[in-house]
Amino acid sequence: MSLIRRREMMECKKEYAGTLYIDAGFLDTQVRYDGTPVYNARYPDAWATTYFPVQLNDVINCEELRSYNADGRIRFYQSNGVQGGYVNAGIVNIQVTGEEFINARIMMLNAKEPIPKELTVTHSDGTIDIYKIIDRR
């Protein structure tokens, strides 16, 4: 391989801000942001990612969630750790609209779609965090 080609490949390599893990199970609305999903027979195919930090006016984008219906959600968590709201995941750019929201996670109720590979958070200050998503179910 030529040195030029190797250099191009190295420059194109993404730098991830962190990793989000997918765990099987349902997240009840009373479960804290750092809680563990549990099996629920009503939602046997449910899964949720681990949490990631957000703040007011951040924009969450995950192109791969575009095909999801109302069974996919981005859940927002308040500083006390409990869920404060959610937005359907099929929306391409999801803006964080609550000042009280400091964490978020993806929650799928009956997901049969492919697993997303990454998620981008564009912060209100213009910085961008890209998270790699790994399925560990």
Tab-separated table of N, CA and C in Angstrom, residues 24-123:
chain	number	residue	atom	x	y	z
A	24	ALA	N	-30.649	-5.619	25.953
A	24	ALA	CA	-32.006	-6.133	25.758
A	24	ALA	C	-32.869	-5.788	26.961
A	25	GLY	N	-34.142	-5.583	26.692
A	25	GLY	CA	-35.097	-5.355	27.769
A	25	GLY	C	-35.778	-4.016	27.675
A	26	PHE	N	-36.833	-3.874	28.446
A	26	PHE	CA	-37.685	-2.684	28.461
A	26	PHE	C	-37.242	-1.753	29.579
A	27	LEU	N	-37.287	-0.465	29.332
A	27	LEU	CA	-37.010	0.542	30.360
A	27	LEU	C	-38.333	1.169	30.778
A	28	ASP	N	-38.785	0.854	31.957
A	28	ASP	CA	-40.004	1.469	32.475
A	28	ASP	C	-39.751	2.957	32.656
A	29	THR	N	-40.781	3.764	32.604
A	29	THR	CA	-40.612	5.219	32.706
A	29	THR	C	-40.078	5.660	34.063
A	30	GLN	N	-40.192	4.823	35.079
A	30	GLN	CA	-39.668	5.177	36.403
A	30	GLN	C	-38.195	4.818	36.569
A	31	VAL	N	-37.623	4.127	35.583
A	31	VAL	CA	-36.213	3.726	35.673
A	31	VAL	C	-35.333	4.956	35.456
A	32	ARG	N	-34.310	5.102	36.307
A	32	ARG	CA	-33.390	6.234	36.203
A	32	ARG	C	-32.553	6.154	34.920
A	33	TYR	N	-31.901	7.239	34.589
A	33	TYR	CA	-31.097	7.316	33.366
A	33	TYR	C	-30.018	6.230	33.295
A	34	ASP	N	-29.522	5.790	34.444
A	34	ASP	CA	-28.458	4.791	34.477
A	34	ASP	C	-28.979	3.398	34.841
A	35	GLY	N	-30.303	3.219	34.828
A	35	GLY	CA	-30.922	1.943	35.175
A	35	GLY	C	-30.719	0.876	34.112
A	36	THR	N	-31.039	-0.340	34.476
A	36	THR	CA	-30.874	-1.491	33.590
A	36	THR	C	-32.212	-1.898	32.989
A	37	PRO	N	-32.270	-2.098	31.664
A	37	PRO	CA	-33.503	-2.597	31.052
A	37	PRO	C	-33.828	-3.998	31.571
A	38	VAL	N	-35.123	-4.308	31.701
A	38	VAL	CA	-35.541	-5.629	32.166
A	38	VAL	C	-36.527	-6.231	31.173
A	39	TYR	N	-36.604	-7.548	31.170
A	39	TYR	CA	-37.506	-8.233	30.257
A	39	TYR	C	-38.952	-7.902	30.605
A	40	ASN	N	-39.754	-7.639	29.566
A	40	ASN	CA	-41.176	-7.362	29.730
A	40	ASN	C	-41.881	-8.100	28.602
A	41	ALA	N	-42.767	-9.029	28.937
A	41	ALA	CA	-43.436	-9.869	27.937
A	41	ALA	C	-44.250	-9.046	26.938
A	42	ARG	N	-44.717	-7.861	27.328
A	42	ARG	CA	-45.453	-6.997	26.390
A	42	ARG	C	-44.536	-6.442	25.305
A	43	TYR	N	-43.244	-6.329	25.610
A	43	TYR	CA	-42.263	-5.781	24.671
A	43	TYR	C	-41.050	-6.721	24.604
A	44	PRO	N	-41.239	-7.921	24.044
A	44	PRO	CA	-40.166	-8.926	24.074
A	44	PRO	C	-38.928	-8.545	23.261
A	45	ASP	N	-39.081	-7.645	22.289
A	45	ASP	CA	-37.948	-7.247	21.457
A	45	ASP	C	-37.392	-5.874	21.832
A	46	ALA	N	-37.751	-5.384	23.005
A	46	ALA	CA	-37.302	-4.057	23.424
A	46	ALA	C	-35.805	-4.041	23.706
A	47	TRP	N	-35.202	-2.902	23.440
A	47	TRP	CA	-33.801	-2.669	23.804
A	47	TRP	C	-33.580	-1.188	24.057
A	48	ALA	N	-32.506	-0.884	24.745
A	48	ALA	CA	-32.164	0.509	25.038
A	48	ALA	C	-30.653	0.662	25.026
A	49	THR	N	-30.199	1.849	24.639
A	49	THR	CA	-28.770	2.129	24.711
A	49	THR	C	-28.435	2.624	26.113
A	50	THR	N	-27.161	2.635	26.407
A	50	THR	CA	-26.703	3.322	27.599
A	50	THR	C	-26.899	4.817	27.363
A	51	TYR	N	-26.748	5.618	28.390
A	51	TYR	CA	-27.067	7.044	28.289
A	51	TYR	C	-25.887	7.863	27.741
A	52	PHE	N	-26.221	9.048	27.250
A	52	PHE	CA	-25.206	9.997	26.789
A	52	PHE	C	-25.628	11.398	27.241
A	53	PRO	N	-24.655	12.285	27.506
A	53	PRO	CA	-24.982	13.615	28.018
A	53	PRO	C	-25.532	14.536	26.935
A	54	VAL	N	-26.492	15.358	27.329
A	54	VAL	CA	-27.074	16.384	26.452
A	54	VAL	C	-27.342	17.639	27.276
A	55	GLN	N	-27.621	18.720	26.559
A	55	GLN	CA	-28.028	19.960	27.219
A	55	GLN	C	-28.947	20.726	26.294
A	56	LEU	N	-29.536	21.778	26.802
A	56	LEU	CA	-30.487	22.586	26.060
A	56	LEU	C	-29.928	22.997	24.698
A	57	ASN	N	-30.745	22.822	23.658
A	57	ASN	CA	-30.452	23.189	22.271
A	57	ASN	C	-29.463	22.276	21.557
A	58	ASP	N	-29.002	21.205	22.186
A	58	ASP	CA	-28.215	20.204	21.460
A	58	ASP	C	-29.121	19.552	20.427
A	59	VAL	N	-28.530	19.042	19.347
A	59	VAL	CA	-29.290	18.350	18.314
A	59	VAL	C	-28.766	16.926	18.195
A	60	ILE	N	-29.663	15.963	18.353
A	60	ILE	CA	-29.323	14.539	18.257
A	60	ILE	C	-29.701	14.067	16.866
A	61	ASN	N	-28.772	13.388	16.210
A	61	ASN	CA	-29.016	12.903	14.859
A	61	ASN	C	-28.536	11.465	14.745
A	62	CYS	N	-29.402	10.615	14.213
A	62	CYS	CA	-29.041	9.235	13.921
A	62	CYS	C	-29.792	8.851	12.656
A	63	GLU	N	-29.134	9.011	11.519
A	63	GLU	CA	-29.758	8.755	10.220
A	63	GLU	C	-30.403	7.373	10.159
A	64	GLU	N	-29.806	6.402	10.823
A	64	GLU	CA	-30.293	5.025	10.753
A	64	GLU	C	-31.623	4.828	11.469
A	65	LEU	N	-32.039	5.772	12.283
A	65	LEU	CA	-33.322	5.661	12.980
A	65	LEU	C	-34.469	6.186	12.133
A	66	ARG	N	-34.171	6.726	10.979
A	66	ARG	CA	-35.175	7.334	10.113
A	66	ARG	C	-36.337	6.386	9.810
A	67	SER	N	-36.033	5.110	9.661
A	67	SER	CA	-37.074	4.146	9.284
A	67	SER	C	-37.927	3.672	10.467
A	68	TYR	N	-37.557	4.035	11.672
A	68	TYR	CA	-38.312	3.582	12.843
A	68	TYR	C	-39.632	4.334	12.968
A	69	ASN	N	-40.614	3.643	13.515
A	69	ASN	CA	-41.914	4.277	13.734
A	69	ASN	C	-42.014	4.737	15.189
A	70	ALA	N	-43.200	4.854	15.705
A	70	ALA	CA	-43.398	5.345	17.073
A	70	ALA	C	-42.852	4.403	18.141
A	71	ASP	N	-42.412	3.197	17.754
A	71	ASP	CA	-41.821	2.287	18.740
A	71	ASP	C	-40.403	2.688	19.133
A	72	GLY	N	-39.811	3.602	18.387
A	72	GLY	CA	-38.465	4.074	18.710
A	72	GLY	C	-38.521	5.449	19.329
A	73	ARG	N	-37.737	5.648	20.386
A	73	ARG	CA	-37.779	6.926	21.100
A	73	ARG	C	-36.395	7.364	21.535
A	74	ILE	N	-36.228	8.666	21.612
A	74	ILE	CA	-35.094	9.242	22.324
A	74	ILE	C	-35.689	9.721	23.641
A	75	ARG	N	-35.226	9.143	24.733
A	75	ARG	CA	-35.734	9.530	26.047
A	75	ARG	C	-34.793	10.537	26.686
A	76	PHE	N	-35.374	11.519	27.351
A	76	PHE	CA	-34.601	12.562	28.030
A	76	PHE	C	-34.761	12.410	29.536
A	77	TYR	N	-33.657	12.622	30.247
A	77	TYR	CA	-33.641	12.460	31.697
A	77	TYR	C	-33.221	13.753	32.374
A	78	GLN	N	-33.909	14.050	33.484
A	78	GLN	CA	-33.653	15.254	34.261
A	78	GLN	C	-32.462	15.045	35.197
A	79	SER	N	-32.035	16.122	35.844
A	79	SER	CA	-30.877	16.047	36.741
A	79	SER	C	-31.111	15.127	37.930
A	80	ASN	N	-32.373	14.884	38.301
A	80	ASN	CA	-32.653	13.958	39.400
A	80	ASN	C	-32.628	12.494	38.936
A	81	GLY	N	-32.375	12.278	37.631
A	81	GLY	CA	-32.210	10.927	37.112
A	81	GLY	C	-33.437	10.303	36.490
A	82	VAL	N	-34.617	10.907	36.642
A	82	VAL	CA	-35.834	10.310	36.105
A	82	VAL	C	-36.160	10.871	34.725
A	83	GLN	N	-36.954	10.104	33.981
A	83	GLN	CA	-37.336	10.515	32.637
A	83	GLN	C	-38.204	11.760	32.687
A	84	GLY	N	-37.882	12.706	31.805
A	84	GLY	CA	-38.657	13.933	31.757
A	84	GLY	C	-39.438	14.086	30.476
A	85	GLY	N	-39.200	13.183	29.505
A	85	GLY	CA	-39.911	13.257	28.242
A	85	GLY	C	-39.231	12.413	27.190
A	86	TYR	N	-39.844	12.361	26.017
A	86	TYR	CA	-39.254	11.623	24.907
A	86	TYR	C	-39.736	12.200	23.585
A	87	VAL	N	-39.015	11.845	22.524
A	87	VAL	CA	-39.372	12.229	21.164
A	87	VAL	C	-39.262	10.970	20.322
A	88	ASN	N	-40.192	10.768	19.393
A	88	ASN	CA	-40.103	9.602	18.512
A	88	ASN	C	-38.796	9.632	17.732
A	89	ALA	N	-38.144	8.489	17.648
A	89	ALA	CA	-36.803	8.407	17.072
A	89	ALA	C	-36.766	8.571	15.564
A	90	GLY	N	-37.883	8.447	14.869
A	90	GLY	CA	-37.899	8.563	13.417
A	90	GLY	C	-37.613	9.954	12.888
A	91	ILE	N	-37.620	10.944	13.760
A	91	ILE	CA	-37.288	12.316	13.365
A	91	ILE	C	-35.772	12.397	13.204
A	92	VAL	N	-35.318	12.981	12.113
A	92	VAL	CA	-33.882	12.975	11.814
A	92	VAL	C	-33.073	13.827	12.778
A	93	ASN	N	-33.457	15.080	12.987
A	93	ASN	CA	-32.735	15.959	13.906
A	93	ASN	C	-33.628	16.278	15.102
A	94	ILE	N	-33.231	15.770	16.252
A	94	ILE	CA	-34.028	15.939	17.460
A	94	ILE	C	-33.343	16.966	18.350
A	95	GLN	N	-34.019	18.069	18.605
A	95	GLN	CA	-33.441	19.125	19.426
A	95	GLN	C	-33.842	18.933	20.884
A	96	VAL	N	-32.873	19.123	21.773
A	96	VAL	CA	-33.133	19.058	23.210
A	96	VAL	C	-33.770	20.380	23.597
A	97	THR	N	-35.019	20.325	24.063
A	97	THR	CA	-35.780	21.549	24.321
A	97	THR	C	-35.959	21.885	25.792
A	98	GLY	N	-35.508	21.013	26.664
A	98	GLY	CA	-35.679	21.280	28.089
A	98	GLY	C	-34.361	21.548	28.780
A	99	GLU	N	-34.302	22.654	29.506
A	99	GLU	CA	-33.092	23.010	30.243
A	99	GLU	C	-32.760	21.973	31.320
A	100	GLU	N	-33.798	21.289	31.802
A	100	GLU	CA	-33.611	20.302	32.870
A	100	GLU	C	-33.047	18.974	32.371
A	101	PHE	N	-32.994	18.765	31.058
A	101	PHE	CA	-32.512	17.491	30.515
A	101	PHE	C	-30.988	17.479	30.448
A	102	ILE	N	-30.391	16.450	31.072
A	102	ILE	CA	-28.929	16.360	31.068
A	102	ILE	C	-28.420	15.031	30.497
A	103	ASN	N	-29.309	14.061	30.294
A	103	ASN	CA	-28.933	12.776	29.709
A	103	ASN	C	-30.031	12.315	28.765
A	104	ALA	N	-29.657	11.435	27.838
A	104	ALA	CA	-30.626	10.856	26.912
A	104	ALA	C	-30.186	9.433	26.586
A	105	ARG	N	-31.102	8.665	26.034
A	105	ARG	CA	-30.794	7.324	25.533
A	105	ARG	C	-31.838	6.925	24.502
A	106	ILE	N	-31.458	6.008	23.612
A	106	ILE	CA	-32.401	5.484	22.628
A	106	ILE	C	-33.121	4.309	23.260
A	107	MET	N	-34.442	4.241	23.060
A	107	MET	CA	-35.264	3.142	23.578
A	107	MET	C	-36.137	2.635	22.436
A	108	MET	N	-36.068	1.346	22.163
A	108	MET	CA	-36.916	0.734	21.147
A	108	MET	C	-37.857	-0.249	21.821
A	109	LEU	N	-39.141	-0.157	21.516
A	109	LEU	CA	-40.131	-1.013	22.164
A	109	LEU	C	-40.263	-2.370	21.479
A	110	ASN	N	-40.431	-2.384	20.193
A	110	ASN	CA	-40.602	-3.628	19.440
A	110	ASN	C	-39.757	-3.561	18.170
A	111	ALA	N	-38.493	-3.369	18.339
A	111	ALA	CA	-37.607	-3.113	17.203
A	111	ALA	C	-37.277	-4.376	16.421
A	112	LYS	N	-37.583	-4.337	15.159
A	112	LYS	CA	-37.212	-5.411	14.235
A	112	LYS	C	-36.266	-4.863	13.173
A	113	GLU	N	-36.015	-3.562	13.211
A	113	GLU	CA	-35.167	-2.890	12.237
A	113	GLU	C	-33.696	-3.145	12.553
A	114	PRO	N	-32.816	-2.845	11.586
A	114	PRO	CA	-31.374	-2.981	11.842
A	114	PRO	C	-30.922	-2.064	12.979
A	115	ILE	N	-29.887	-2.470	13.653
A	115	ILE	CA	-29.336	-1.711	14.766
A	115	ILE	C	-28.517	-0.532	14.215
A	116	PRO	N	-28.722	0.681	14.744
A	116	PRO	CA	-27.905	1.810	14.290
A	116	PRO	C	-26.446	1.622	14.702
A	117	LYS	N	-25.534	2.174	13.920
A	117	LYS	CA	-24.098	2.010	14.179
A	117	LYS	C	-23.472	3.220	14.876
A	118	GLU	N	-24.107	4.392	14.714
A	118	GLU	CA	-23.580	5.569	15.402
A	118	GLU	C	-24.653	6.638	15.568
A	119	LEU	N	-24.370	7.550	16.489
A	119	LEU	CA	-25.276	8.638	16.818
A	119	LEU	C	-24.427	9.898	16.977
A	120	THR	N	-24.932	11.018	16.481
A	120	THR	CA	-24.201	12.282	16.558
A	120	THR	C	-24.971	13.265	17.427
A	121	VAL	N	-24.245	13.952	18.298
A	121	VAL	CA	-24.825	15.036	19.093
A	121	VAL	C	-24.069	16.310	18.736
A	122	THR	N	-24.794	17.263	18.146
A	122	THR	CA	-24.212	18.574	17.856
A	122	THR	C	-24.615	19.484	19.005
A	123	HIS	N	-23.625	19.902	19.769
A	123	HIS	CA	-23.901	20.705	20.960
A	123	HIS	C	-24.182	22.154	20.588
